[in-house]
């Protein structure tokens, strides 16, 4: 790998970012597709190669469970994938995706803007009285969780539980490996599945209630929904709801924190965005490219296939590192530089193809509304030099988990 951005590398070291996330240090892989003997799977880092993967679901399956050995601890997660939109292929994916499409129509998303603005102002009222705030705890986490909880119809006041369970799923700083049978990996996998089960059980109790007491919420719609004349099982509804809750808040939480951090470290761009609010969406898109929240997603090959000039056998696990692809110099000029005016910006932070993130319009709306209100209300917003940001530890995600600010 070669270093290409000294400032980026220094920032990565200063903030203590996970060493596995080499792209955050201005480094680039030796090849776009590489087999890793240590982990036992293929890594794809190239932007065109990941586009090829994401737009060919017949070859690159989202059902990765079938190629993960049971003795890794992760291969036992079958019960948590039933109805999981992220881990199913057509035709089941097509059926489930229709349910999401009905739930997140452009009109439904647009109608949420006043509520998002109201919540942002309420959260800032509660957070900024002392001249400082912690962006994630005070705004970036509760805002999207409250929005998605209200849509689902579960108490937003339960968000400390959601945070405990989701943080438990993402607590490991180590790269997952098919060849690692250590107790450390097994313990992490068991704990992550236990937390996922806690969340599934939480939704199961609400689903039982909706089967006898319908409400005007998304959970009721999922319980009553029919796909090809059949209703979803309780497990399918619970797993579906889990995906919506987890993906529905993590992206916005990281998107908002990362955008504030990117602009703070580029004062001239922050000033330009403050002066011209039409630049806010582009600043958000560039933060999605520069610090991609979901850094990696898994796929499994259905047949032998050539990708990036190498042959990958069937039934092989592949990690698609979208965060590295979003720094691919073949696609992005000055790839290691944050540029809030970048246009075009064909990043793959939300995926591509049939698994393109269904919640992307909502995340973008939440980010735009919250950023504009932050800029309106807090003209002196800035980071604290001796209190650096803290990033999520897992290499498969990129985002601040703590960002202290002076307001």
mmCIF file of C-alpha atoms in Angstrom:
data_model
loop_
_atom_site.group_PDB
_atom_site.id
_atom_site.type_symbol
_atom_site.label_atom_id
_atom_site.label_comp_id
_atom_site.label_asym_id
_atom_site.label_seq_id
_atom_site.Cartn_x
_atom_site.Cartn_y
_atom_site.Cartn_z
ATOM 1 C CA UNK A 1 0.000 0.000 0.000
ATOM 2 C CA UNK A 2 1.147 3.540 -0.650
ATOM 3 C CA UNK A 3 0.516 6.675 1.409
ATOM 4 C CA UNK A 4 -0.846 9.659 -0.534
ATOM 5 C CA UNK A 5 -2.159 12.141 1.995
ATOM 6 C CA UNK A 6 0.107 12.995 4.901
ATOM 7 C CA UNK A 7 -2.508 15.183 6.608
ATOM 8 C CA UNK A 8 -5.094 12.417 6.409
ATOM 9 C CA UNK A 9 -2.613 9.952 7.888
ATOM 10 C CA UNK A 10 -1.759 12.334 10.723
ATOM 11 C CA UNK A 11 -5.422 12.895 11.539
ATOM 12 C CA UNK A 12 -6.034 9.132 11.583
ATOM 13 C CA UNK A 13 -3.182 8.650 14.032
ATOM 14 C CA UNK A 14 -4.236 11.641 16.138
ATOM 15 C CA UNK A 15 -7.759 10.275 16.488
ATOM 16 C CA UNK A 16 -6.647 6.679 17.057
ATOM 17 C CA UNK A 17 -8.608 5.225 14.167
ATOM 18 C CA UNK A 18 -8.597 1.450 13.723
ATOM 19 C CA UNK A 19 -5.325 0.406 12.003
ATOM 20 C CA UNK A 20 -7.281 -1.939 9.715
ATOM 21 C CA UNK A 21 -8.925 1.087 8.095
ATOM 22 C CA UNK A 22 -5.890 1.890 5.960
ATOM 23 C CA UNK A 23 -7.873 4.108 3.582
ATOM 24 C CA UNK A 24 -8.358 6.619 6.422
ATOM 25 C CA UNK A 25 -4.562 7.029 6.448
ATOM 26 C CA UNK A 26 -4.349 7.987 2.801
ATOM 27 C CA UNK A 27 -3.175 4.510 1.811
ATOM 28 C CA UNK A 28 -4.380 2.501 -1.157
ATOM 29 C CA UNK A 29 -4.403 -1.279 -1.726
ATOM 30 C CA UNK A 30 -1.900 -3.012 -3.963
ATOM 31 C CA UNK A 31 -4.790 -4.402 -6.047
ATOM 32 C CA UNK A 32 -8.576 -3.877 -6.177
ATOM 33 C CA UNK A 33 -9.291 -7.535 -5.316
ATOM 34 C CA UNK A 34 -7.069 -9.373 -2.836
ATOM 35 C CA UNK A 35 -7.265 -12.744 -1.099
ATOM 36 C CA UNK A 36 -6.413 -12.534 2.596
ATOM 37 C CA UNK A 37 -4.935 -15.796 3.872
ATOM 38 C CA UNK A 38 -5.127 -14.596 7.471
ATOM 39 C CA UNK A 39 -8.928 -14.187 7.397
ATOM 40 C CA UNK A 40 -9.748 -16.780 4.733
ATOM 41 C CA UNK A 41 -11.846 -14.534 2.499
ATOM 42 C CA UNK A 42 -11.472 -12.150 -0.420
ATOM 43 C CA UNK A 43 -11.393 -8.383 0.053
ATOM 44 C CA UNK A 44 -12.685 -6.104 -2.687
ATOM 45 C CA UNK A 45 -11.483 -2.497 -2.461
ATOM 46 C CA UNK A 46 -12.056 -1.154 -5.971
ATOM 47 C CA UNK A 47 -14.972 1.101 -6.871
ATOM 48 C CA UNK A 48 -15.788 -0.408 -10.312
ATOM 49 C CA UNK A 49 -15.371 -3.924 -8.911
ATOM 50 C CA UNK A 50 -17.829 -3.229 -6.077
ATOM 51 C CA UNK A 51 -20.303 -1.706 -8.546
ATOM 52 C CA UNK A 52 -20.029 -4.945 -10.540
ATOM 53 C CA UNK A 53 -20.692 -6.998 -7.401
ATOM 54 C CA UNK A 54 -23.663 -4.965 -6.213
ATOM 55 C CA UNK A 55 -25.366 -4.992 -9.614
ATOM 56 C CA UNK A 56 -25.019 -8.773 -10.098
ATOM 57 C CA UNK A 57 -26.919 -10.412 -7.195
ATOM 58 C CA UNK A 58 -27.206 -13.698 -9.086
ATOM 59 C CA UNK A 59 -23.442 -14.159 -8.857
ATOM 60 C CA UNK A 60 -22.751 -12.285 -5.615
ATOM 61 C CA UNK A 61 -25.333 -13.451 -3.093
ATOM 62 C CA UNK A 62 -26.269 -11.570 0.069
ATOM 63 C CA UNK A 63 -26.879 -14.875 1.873
ATOM 64 C CA UNK A 64 -23.434 -15.079 3.448
ATOM 65 C CA UNK A 65 -24.521 -17.407 6.257
ATOM 66 C CA UNK A 66 -24.213 -20.463 4.013
ATOM 67 C CA UNK A 67 -20.445 -19.987 3.619
ATOM 68 C CA UNK A 68 -19.608 -19.052 7.221
ATOM 69 C CA UNK A 69 -18.585 -22.102 9.287
ATOM 70 C CA UNK A 70 -20.584 -22.742 12.449
ATOM 71 C CA UNK A 71 -17.438 -22.860 14.576
ATOM 72 C CA UNK A 72 -16.841 -19.127 14.053
ATOM 73 C CA UNK A 73 -19.867 -18.424 16.197
ATOM 74 C CA UNK A 74 -21.314 -16.217 13.456
ATOM 75 C CA UNK A 75 -22.517 -19.161 11.427
ATOM 76 C CA UNK A 76 -25.174 -19.902 14.058
ATOM 77 C CA UNK A 77 -27.159 -16.758 13.314
ATOM 78 C CA UNK A 78 -29.720 -18.412 11.037
ATOM 79 C CA UNK A 79 -32.693 -17.577 13.263
ATOM 80 C CA UNK A 80 -31.822 -13.885 13.035
ATOM 81 C CA UNK A 81 -31.696 -13.781 9.219
ATOM 82 C CA UNK A 82 -35.267 -14.933 8.533
ATOM 83 C CA UNK A 83 -36.960 -11.914 6.991
ATOM 84 C CA UNK A 84 -33.714 -9.914 7.192
ATOM 85 C CA UNK A 85 -33.804 -7.688 4.132
ATOM 86 C CA UNK A 86 -30.022 -7.332 4.077
ATOM 87 C CA UNK A 87 -29.248 -11.060 3.945
ATOM 88 C CA UNK A 88 -31.794 -12.409 1.465
ATOM 89 C CA UNK A 89 -31.740 -12.738 -2.308
ATOM 90 C CA UNK A 90 -34.534 -12.574 -4.885
ATOM 91 C CA UNK A 91 -37.294 -13.611 -5.007
ATOM 92 C CA UNK A 92 -37.630 -13.243 -1.213
ATOM 93 C CA UNK A 93 -35.760 -9.946 -1.263
ATOM 94 C CA UNK A 94 -38.069 -8.593 -3.959
ATOM 95 C CA UNK A 95 -41.123 -9.392 -1.839
ATOM 96 C CA UNK A 96 -39.696 -7.864 1.333
ATOM 97 C CA UNK A 97 -38.393 -4.796 -0.493
ATOM 98 C CA UNK A 98 -41.928 -3.992 -1.635
ATOM 99 C CA UNK A 99 -42.956 -3.681 2.005
ATOM 100 C CA UNK A 100 -40.185 -1.152 2.643
ATOM 101 C CA UNK A 101 -41.099 0.757 -0.502
ATOM 102 C CA UNK A 102 -44.653 1.156 0.771
ATOM 103 C CA UNK A 103 -43.417 2.275 4.183
ATOM 104 C CA UNK A 104 -40.866 4.811 2.915
ATOM 105 C CA UNK A 105 -42.549 6.471 -0.058
ATOM 106 C CA UNK A 106 -41.211 9.924 -1.017
ATOM 107 C CA UNK A 107 -44.377 11.466 0.418
ATOM 108 C CA UNK A 108 -44.023 9.649 3.764
ATOM 109 C CA UNK A 109 -40.392 10.749 4.055
ATOM 110 C CA UNK A 110 -41.088 14.356 3.029
ATOM 111 C CA UNK A 111 -43.909 14.610 5.566
ATOM 112 C CA UNK A 112 -41.419 13.814 8.345
ATOM 113 C CA UNK A 113 -39.469 17.059 7.843
ATOM 114 C CA UNK A 114 -41.455 19.173 10.361
ATOM 115 C CA UNK A 115 -41.129 16.472 13.033
ATOM 116 C CA UNK A 116 -37.380 16.135 12.388
ATOM 117 C CA UNK A 117 -36.978 19.909 12.762
ATOM 118 C CA UNK A 118 -39.073 19.930 15.936
ATOM 119 C CA UNK A 119 -37.042 17.122 17.505
ATOM 120 C CA UNK A 120 -33.732 18.736 16.532
ATOM 121 C CA UNK A 121 -34.707 22.000 18.220
ATOM 122 C CA UNK A 122 -35.980 20.202 21.324
ATOM 123 C CA UNK A 123 -32.780 18.183 21.653
ATOM 124 C CA UNK A 124 -30.608 21.268 21.173
ATOM 125 C CA UNK A 125 -32.663 23.192 23.763
ATOM 126 C CA UNK A 126 -31.886 20.460 26.274
ATOM 127 C CA UNK A 127 -28.214 20.130 25.317
ATOM 128 C CA UNK A 128 -26.683 23.561 24.783
ATOM 129 C CA UNK A 129 -27.342 25.418 28.019
ATOM 130 C CA UNK A 130 -23.832 24.911 29.405
ATOM 131 C CA UNK A 131 -21.903 26.237 26.427
ATOM 132 C CA UNK A 132 -20.918 22.793 25.205
ATOM 133 C CA UNK A 133 -22.523 19.587 24.005
ATOM 134 C CA UNK A 134 -21.601 16.055 23.019
ATOM 135 C CA UNK A 135 -23.027 15.799 19.534
ATOM 136 C CA UNK A 136 -23.667 12.053 19.401
ATOM 137 C CA UNK A 137 -25.353 11.607 22.777
ATOM 138 C CA UNK A 138 -27.212 14.924 22.636
ATOM 139 C CA UNK A 139 -28.409 14.934 19.017
ATOM 140 C CA UNK A 140 -26.948 12.567 16.425
ATOM 141 C CA UNK A 141 -28.055 9.387 18.229
ATOM 142 C CA UNK A 142 -31.441 10.329 19.755
ATOM 143 C CA UNK A 143 -32.776 12.185 16.694
ATOM 144 C CA UNK A 144 -32.901 9.270 14.199
ATOM 145 C CA UNK A 145 -33.767 6.732 16.916
ATOM 146 C CA UNK A 146 -36.810 8.746 17.988
ATOM 147 C CA UNK A 147 -37.903 9.154 14.362
ATOM 148 C CA UNK A 148 -37.624 5.446 13.503
ATOM 149 C CA UNK A 149 -39.100 4.369 16.864
ATOM 150 C CA UNK A 150 -42.126 6.588 16.283
ATOM 151 C CA UNK A 151 -42.534 5.172 12.775
ATOM 152 C CA UNK A 152 -42.345 1.605 14.067
ATOM 153 C CA UNK A 153 -44.622 2.390 17.006
ATOM 154 C CA UNK A 154 -42.277 1.446 19.862
ATOM 155 C CA UNK A 155 -41.470 3.789 22.782
ATOM 156 C CA UNK A 156 -38.686 6.221 21.894
ATOM 157 C CA UNK A 157 -37.931 6.283 25.630
ATOM 158 C CA UNK A 158 -36.523 2.758 25.210
ATOM 159 C CA UNK A 159 -33.561 4.131 23.227
ATOM 160 C CA UNK A 160 -31.043 3.443 26.053
ATOM 161 C CA UNK A 161 -31.937 -0.246 25.615
ATOM 162 C CA UNK A 162 -31.506 -0.017 21.840
ATOM 163 C CA UNK A 163 -28.118 1.641 22.307
ATOM 164 C CA UNK A 164 -26.959 -1.027 24.770
ATOM 165 C CA UNK A 165 -27.935 -3.846 22.421
ATOM 166 C CA UNK A 166 -26.619 -2.270 19.211
ATOM 167 C CA UNK A 167 -23.344 -1.178 20.828
ATOM 168 C CA UNK A 168 -22.911 -4.779 21.999
ATOM 169 C CA UNK A 169 -23.162 -5.957 18.390
ATOM 170 C CA UNK A 170 -20.450 -3.521 17.269
ATOM 171 C CA UNK A 171 -18.002 -3.623 20.150
ATOM 172 C CA UNK A 172 -15.121 -5.580 18.618
ATOM 173 C CA UNK A 173 -12.122 -3.718 17.201
ATOM 174 C CA UNK A 174 -10.817 -6.888 15.498
ATOM 175 C CA UNK A 175 -11.356 -7.897 11.899
ATOM 176 C CA UNK A 176 -13.626 -10.948 11.586
ATOM 177 C CA UNK A 177 -11.788 -14.023 10.320
ATOM 178 C CA UNK A 178 -12.932 -17.404 9.024
ATOM 179 C CA UNK A 179 -9.658 -18.823 10.362
ATOM 180 C CA UNK A 180 -9.931 -17.416 13.870
ATOM 181 C CA UNK A 181 -11.247 -20.001 16.312
ATOM 182 C CA UNK A 182 -9.952 -18.115 19.340
ATOM 183 C CA UNK A 183 -12.118 -17.706 22.400
ATOM 184 C CA UNK A 184 -11.956 -13.951 21.877
ATOM 185 C CA UNK A 185 -13.733 -14.127 18.524
ATOM 186 C CA UNK A 186 -16.185 -16.744 19.767
ATOM 187 C CA UNK A 187 -16.992 -14.653 22.845
ATOM 188 C CA UNK A 188 -17.566 -11.575 20.718
ATOM 189 C CA UNK A 189 -19.770 -13.499 18.261
ATOM 190 C CA UNK A 190 -21.810 -15.032 21.090
ATOM 191 C CA UNK A 191 -22.251 -11.636 22.754
ATOM 192 C CA UNK A 192 -23.239 -9.970 19.486
ATOM 193 C CA UNK A 193 -25.852 -12.636 18.798
ATOM 194 C CA UNK A 194 -27.124 -12.404 22.365
ATOM 195 C CA UNK A 195 -27.647 -8.661 21.947
ATOM 196 C CA UNK A 196 -29.366 -9.226 18.598
ATOM 197 C CA UNK A 197 -31.637 -11.794 20.232
ATOM 198 C CA UNK A 198 -32.479 -9.319 22.997
ATOM 199 C CA UNK A 199 -33.596 -6.844 20.358
ATOM 200 C CA UNK A 200 -35.539 -9.526 18.478
ATOM 201 C CA UNK A 201 -37.287 -10.583 21.708
ATOM 202 C CA UNK A 202 -38.123 -6.941 22.404
ATOM 203 C CA UNK A 203 -39.863 -6.642 19.043
ATOM 204 C CA UNK A 204 -41.540 -10.037 19.503
ATOM 205 C CA UNK A 205 -43.467 -8.731 22.522
ATOM 206 C CA UNK A 206 -44.694 -5.722 20.540
ATOM 207 C CA UNK A 207 -45.622 -7.955 17.583
ATOM 208 C CA UNK A 208 -47.748 -10.156 19.850
ATOM 209 C CA UNK A 209 -49.568 -7.043 20.999
ATOM 210 C CA UNK A 210 -50.159 -5.803 17.420
ATOM 211 C CA UNK A 211 -51.747 -9.101 16.402
ATOM 212 C CA UNK A 212 -54.616 -8.329 18.795
ATOM 213 C CA UNK A 213 -54.363 -4.527 19.106
ATOM 214 C CA UNK A 214 -53.692 -2.910 15.740
ATOM 215 C CA UNK A 215 -52.300 0.618 15.702
ATOM 216 C CA UNK A 216 -51.472 3.207 13.080
ATOM 217 C CA UNK A 217 -47.770 2.345 12.944
ATOM 218 C CA UNK A 218 -45.255 0.522 10.792
ATOM 219 C CA UNK A 219 -45.099 -2.521 13.073
ATOM 220 C CA UNK A 220 -48.835 -3.082 12.604
ATOM 221 C CA UNK A 221 -48.420 -2.682 8.827
ATOM 222 C CA UNK A 222 -45.711 -5.372 8.869
ATOM 223 C CA UNK A 223 -47.869 -7.701 10.978
ATOM 224 C CA UNK A 224 -50.835 -7.243 8.621
ATOM 225 C CA UNK A 225 -48.818 -7.244 5.385
ATOM 226 C CA UNK A 226 -49.275 -10.060 2.892
ATOM 227 C CA UNK A 227 -46.587 -11.152 0.474
ATOM 228 C CA UNK A 228 -47.950 -13.364 -2.296
ATOM 229 C CA UNK A 229 -51.004 -14.055 -0.159
ATOM 230 C CA UNK A 230 -49.002 -15.025 2.936
ATOM 231 C CA UNK A 231 -48.405 -13.018 6.085
ATOM 232 C CA UNK A 232 -44.957 -12.668 7.597
ATOM 233 C CA UNK A 233 -44.122 -14.862 10.570
ATOM 234 C CA UNK A 234 -43.372 -13.246 13.936
ATOM 235 C CA UNK A 235 -39.663 -13.966 13.389
ATOM 236 C CA UNK A 236 -39.714 -12.334 9.956
ATOM 237 C CA UNK A 237 -41.468 -9.231 11.306
ATOM 238 C CA UNK A 238 -39.057 -9.004 14.253
ATOM 239 C CA UNK A 239 -35.967 -9.328 12.054
ATOM 240 C CA UNK A 240 -37.414 -6.894 9.527
ATOM 241 C CA UNK A 241 -38.063 -4.377 12.318
ATOM 242 C CA UNK A 242 -34.540 -4.900 13.681
ATOM 243 C CA UNK A 243 -33.011 -4.009 10.328
ATOM 244 C CA UNK A 244 -35.156 -0.886 10.086
ATOM 245 C CA UNK A 245 -34.246 0.214 13.596
ATOM 246 C CA UNK A 246 -30.512 -0.483 13.337
ATOM 247 C CA UNK A 247 -29.929 0.748 9.783
ATOM 248 C CA UNK A 248 -32.489 3.507 10.306
ATOM 249 C CA UNK A 249 -30.450 5.215 12.983
ATOM 250 C CA UNK A 250 -26.797 4.188 12.617
ATOM 251 C CA UNK A 251 -26.401 5.805 9.200
ATOM 252 C CA UNK A 252 -27.843 9.143 10.307
ATOM 253 C CA UNK A 253 -25.980 9.115 13.621
ATOM 254 C CA UNK A 254 -22.655 8.662 11.837
ATOM 255 C CA UNK A 255 -23.566 10.845 8.857
ATOM 256 C CA UNK A 256 -24.334 13.793 11.135
ATOM 257 C CA UNK A 257 -21.320 13.374 13.403
ATOM 258 C CA UNK A 258 -18.965 12.773 10.497
ATOM 259 C CA UNK A 259 -20.229 15.816 8.559
ATOM 260 C CA UNK A 260 -19.753 18.123 11.540
ATOM 261 C CA UNK A 261 -16.245 16.742 12.073
ATOM 262 C CA UNK A 262 -15.296 17.036 8.389
ATOM 263 C CA UNK A 263 -16.453 20.648 8.190
ATOM 264 C CA UNK A 264 -14.784 21.528 11.488
ATOM 265 C CA UNK A 265 -11.438 20.245 10.191
ATOM 266 C CA UNK A 266 -11.915 22.290 6.988
ATOM 267 C CA UNK A 267 -12.850 25.768 8.285
ATOM 268 C CA UNK A 268 -12.896 27.397 4.854
ATOM 269 C CA UNK A 269 -15.460 24.847 3.669
ATOM 270 C CA UNK A 270 -17.501 25.280 6.846
ATOM 271 C CA UNK A 271 -17.613 29.027 6.225
ATOM 272 C CA UNK A 272 -18.709 28.472 2.626
ATOM 273 C CA UNK A 273 -21.462 26.057 3.679
ATOM 274 C CA UNK A 274 -22.652 28.485 6.381
ATOM 275 C CA UNK A 275 -22.861 31.242 3.778
ATOM 276 C CA UNK A 276 -24.599 29.133 1.131
ATOM 277 C CA UNK A 277 -26.964 26.535 2.556
ATOM 278 C CA UNK A 278 -27.588 25.014 -0.861
ATOM 279 C CA UNK A 279 -24.167 23.400 -0.296
ATOM 280 C CA UNK A 280 -25.330 21.408 2.757
ATOM 281 C CA UNK A 281 -26.487 18.306 0.784
ATOM 282 C CA UNK A 282 -23.184 18.124 -1.114
ATOM 283 C CA UNK A 283 -21.234 18.466 2.154
ATOM 284 C CA UNK A 284 -23.212 15.524 3.541
ATOM 285 C CA UNK A 285 -22.632 13.425 0.416
ATOM 286 C CA UNK A 286 -18.901 14.080 0.642
ATOM 287 C CA UNK A 287 -18.833 13.041 4.299
ATOM 288 C CA UNK A 288 -20.587 9.803 3.267
ATOM 289 C CA UNK A 289 -17.778 9.217 0.775
ATOM 290 C CA UNK A 290 -14.928 10.386 3.005
ATOM 291 C CA UNK A 291 -16.110 8.595 6.184
ATOM 292 C CA UNK A 292 -18.482 5.865 4.933
ATOM 293 C CA UNK A 293 -20.653 4.703 7.890
ATOM 294 C CA UNK A 294 -21.033 1.078 6.785
ATOM 295 C CA UNK A 295 -17.447 0.477 5.713
ATOM 296 C CA UNK A 296 -17.912 -3.137 4.579
ATOM 297 C CA UNK A 297 -20.657 -5.527 3.535
ATOM 298 C CA UNK A 298 -20.448 -9.245 2.843
ATOM 299 C CA UNK A 299 -21.307 -11.252 -0.245
ATOM 300 C CA UNK A 300 -20.947 -14.938 -1.178
ATOM 301 C CA UNK A 301 -20.174 -16.169 -4.682
ATOM 302 C CA UNK A 302 -22.733 -18.477 -6.280
ATOM 303 C CA UNK A 303 -20.384 -19.577 -9.096
ATOM 304 C CA UNK A 304 -16.744 -19.246 -10.093
ATOM 305 C CA UNK A 305 -16.281 -15.661 -11.242
ATOM 306 C CA UNK A 306 -13.584 -13.314 -12.455
ATOM 307 C CA UNK A 307 -13.458 -9.961 -10.684
ATOM 308 C CA UNK A 308 -10.744 -7.359 -10.965
ATOM 309 C CA UNK A 309 -8.627 -9.685 -13.069
ATOM 310 C CA UNK A 310 -8.595 -12.553 -10.549
ATOM 311 C CA UNK A 311 -10.581 -15.775 -10.357
ATOM 312 C CA UNK A 312 -12.732 -16.283 -7.274
ATOM 313 C CA UNK A 313 -14.210 -19.742 -6.676
ATOM 314 C CA UNK A 314 -17.868 -20.482 -5.926
ATOM 315 C CA UNK A 315 -19.118 -20.538 -2.335
ATOM 316 C CA UNK A 316 -16.525 -18.018 -1.208
ATOM 317 C CA UNK A 317 -17.011 -15.178 1.264
ATOM 318 C CA UNK A 318 -16.178 -11.711 -0.044
ATOM 319 C CA UNK A 319 -15.968 -8.491 1.940
ATOM 320 C CA UNK A 320 -16.819 -5.461 -0.163
ATOM 321 C CA UNK A 321 -15.026 -2.516 1.449
ATOM 322 C CA UNK A 322 -17.199 0.351 0.254
ATOM 323 C CA UNK A 323 -15.240 2.805 2.415
ATOM 324 C CA UNK A 324 -12.042 1.952 0.540
ATOM 325 C CA UNK A 325 -13.878 2.008 -2.800
ATOM 326 C CA UNK A 326 -15.026 5.527 -1.987
ATOM 327 C CA UNK A 327 -11.325 6.514 -1.903
ATOM 328 C CA UNK A 328 -10.502 4.781 -5.227
ATOM 329 C CA UNK A 329 -8.379 7.250 -7.257
ATOM 330 C CA UNK A 330 -9.580 5.600 -10.463
ATOM 331 C CA UNK A 331 -13.028 7.071 -9.763
ATOM 332 C CA UNK A 332 -12.393 10.036 -7.465
ATOM 333 C CA UNK A 333 -9.893 12.813 -8.146
ATOM 334 C CA UNK A 334 -7.982 13.830 -4.999
ATOM 335 C CA UNK A 335 -9.648 10.857 -3.364
ATOM 336 C CA UNK A 336 -8.103 11.442 0.072
ATOM 337 C CA UNK A 337 -9.247 15.054 0.262
ATOM 338 C CA UNK A 338 -12.577 16.134 1.748
ATOM 339 C CA UNK A 339 -14.175 18.401 -0.878
ATOM 340 C CA UNK A 340 -17.694 19.597 -0.083
ATOM 341 C CA UNK A 341 -18.076 20.837 -3.684
ATOM 342 C CA UNK A 342 -17.295 17.437 -5.243
ATOM 343 C CA UNK A 343 -19.512 16.886 -8.286
ATOM 344 C CA UNK A 344 -20.165 14.269 -9.475
ATOM 345 C CA UNK A 345 -19.828 12.143 -6.366
ATOM 346 C CA UNK A 346 -20.728 8.534 -7.278
ATOM 347 C CA UNK A 347 -19.958 7.094 -3.838
ATOM 348 C CA UNK A 348 -21.349 3.717 -2.808
ATOM 349 C CA UNK A 349 -21.915 4.484 0.880
ATOM 350 C CA UNK A 350 -25.587 3.526 0.470
ATOM 351 C CA UNK A 351 -24.792 0.578 -1.795
ATOM 352 C CA UNK A 352 -26.025 0.114 -5.341
ATOM 353 C CA UNK A 353 -28.443 -2.158 -7.153
ATOM 354 C CA UNK A 354 -31.285 -4.083 -5.502
ATOM 355 C CA UNK A 355 -29.809 -3.665 -2.010
ATOM 356 C CA UNK A 356 -29.465 0.117 -2.257
ATOM 357 C CA UNK A 357 -30.281 1.447 1.210
ATOM 358 C CA UNK A 358 -34.058 1.900 1.437
ATOM 359 C CA UNK A 359 -33.599 4.414 4.245
ATOM 360 C CA UNK A 360 -31.199 6.653 2.298
ATOM 361 C CA UNK A 361 -33.806 9.380 1.584
ATOM 362 C CA UNK A 362 -34.722 9.529 5.282
ATOM 363 C CA UNK A 363 -31.068 9.659 6.387
ATOM 364 C CA UNK A 364 -30.349 12.437 3.899
ATOM 365 C CA UNK A 365 -33.401 14.387 5.057
ATOM 366 C CA UNK A 366 -32.487 14.028 8.736
ATOM 367 C CA UNK A 367 -28.913 15.078 7.991
ATOM 368 C CA UNK A 368 -29.937 18.128 5.943
ATOM 369 C CA UNK A 369 -32.520 19.381 8.442
ATOM 370 C CA UNK A 370 -30.280 18.848 11.483
ATOM 371 C CA UNK A 371 -27.205 20.402 9.841
ATOM 372 C CA UNK A 372 -29.128 23.523 8.831
ATOM 373 C CA UNK A 373 -30.524 23.959 12.336
ATOM 374 C CA UNK A 374 -27.076 23.447 13.872
ATOM 375 C CA UNK A 375 -25.635 26.104 11.568
ATOM 376 C CA UNK A 376 -28.550 28.470 12.307
ATOM 377 C CA UNK A 377 -28.480 28.131 16.055
ATOM 378 C CA UNK A 378 -24.817 27.596 16.824
ATOM 379 C CA UNK A 379 -22.573 29.998 14.873
ATOM 380 C CA UNK A 380 -19.648 29.260 17.233
ATOM 381 C CA UNK A 381 -19.893 25.469 16.963
ATOM 382 C CA UNK A 382 -16.418 23.912 17.069
ATOM 383 C CA UNK A 383 -14.503 20.919 18.371
ATOM 384 C CA UNK A 384 -12.450 20.990 21.585
ATOM 385 C CA UNK A 385 -8.715 20.525 20.899
ATOM 386 C CA UNK A 386 -7.934 18.548 24.041
ATOM 387 C CA UNK A 387 -11.071 16.370 23.731
ATOM 388 C CA UNK A 388 -10.676 14.528 20.408
ATOM 389 C CA UNK A 389 -13.491 12.571 18.767
ATOM 390 C CA UNK A 390 -13.910 8.890 19.586
ATOM 391 C CA UNK A 391 -14.676 6.535 16.701
ATOM 392 C CA UNK A 392 -16.675 3.291 16.652
ATOM 393 C CA UNK A 393 -14.087 0.507 17.213
ATOM 394 C CA UNK A 394 -15.166 -2.033 14.595
ATOM 395 C CA UNK A 395 -13.284 -1.794 11.266
ATOM 396 C CA UNK A 396 -16.539 -2.546 9.425
ATOM 397 C CA UNK A 397 -17.943 0.881 10.342
ATOM 398 C CA UNK A 398 -16.624 4.433 10.220
ATOM 399 C CA UNK A 399 -18.118 7.052 12.455
ATOM 400 C CA UNK A 400 -17.755 9.084 15.600
ATOM 401 C CA UNK A 401 -19.263 7.586 18.734
ATOM 402 C CA UNK A 402 -18.371 10.679 20.751
ATOM 403 C CA UNK A 403 -17.796 14.254 19.556
ATOM 404 C CA UNK A 404 -17.503 16.943 22.259
ATOM 405 C CA UNK A 405 -18.236 20.457 20.957
ATOM 406 C CA UNK A 406 -18.166 24.041 22.178
ATOM 407 C CA UNK A 407 -21.335 25.845 21.149
#
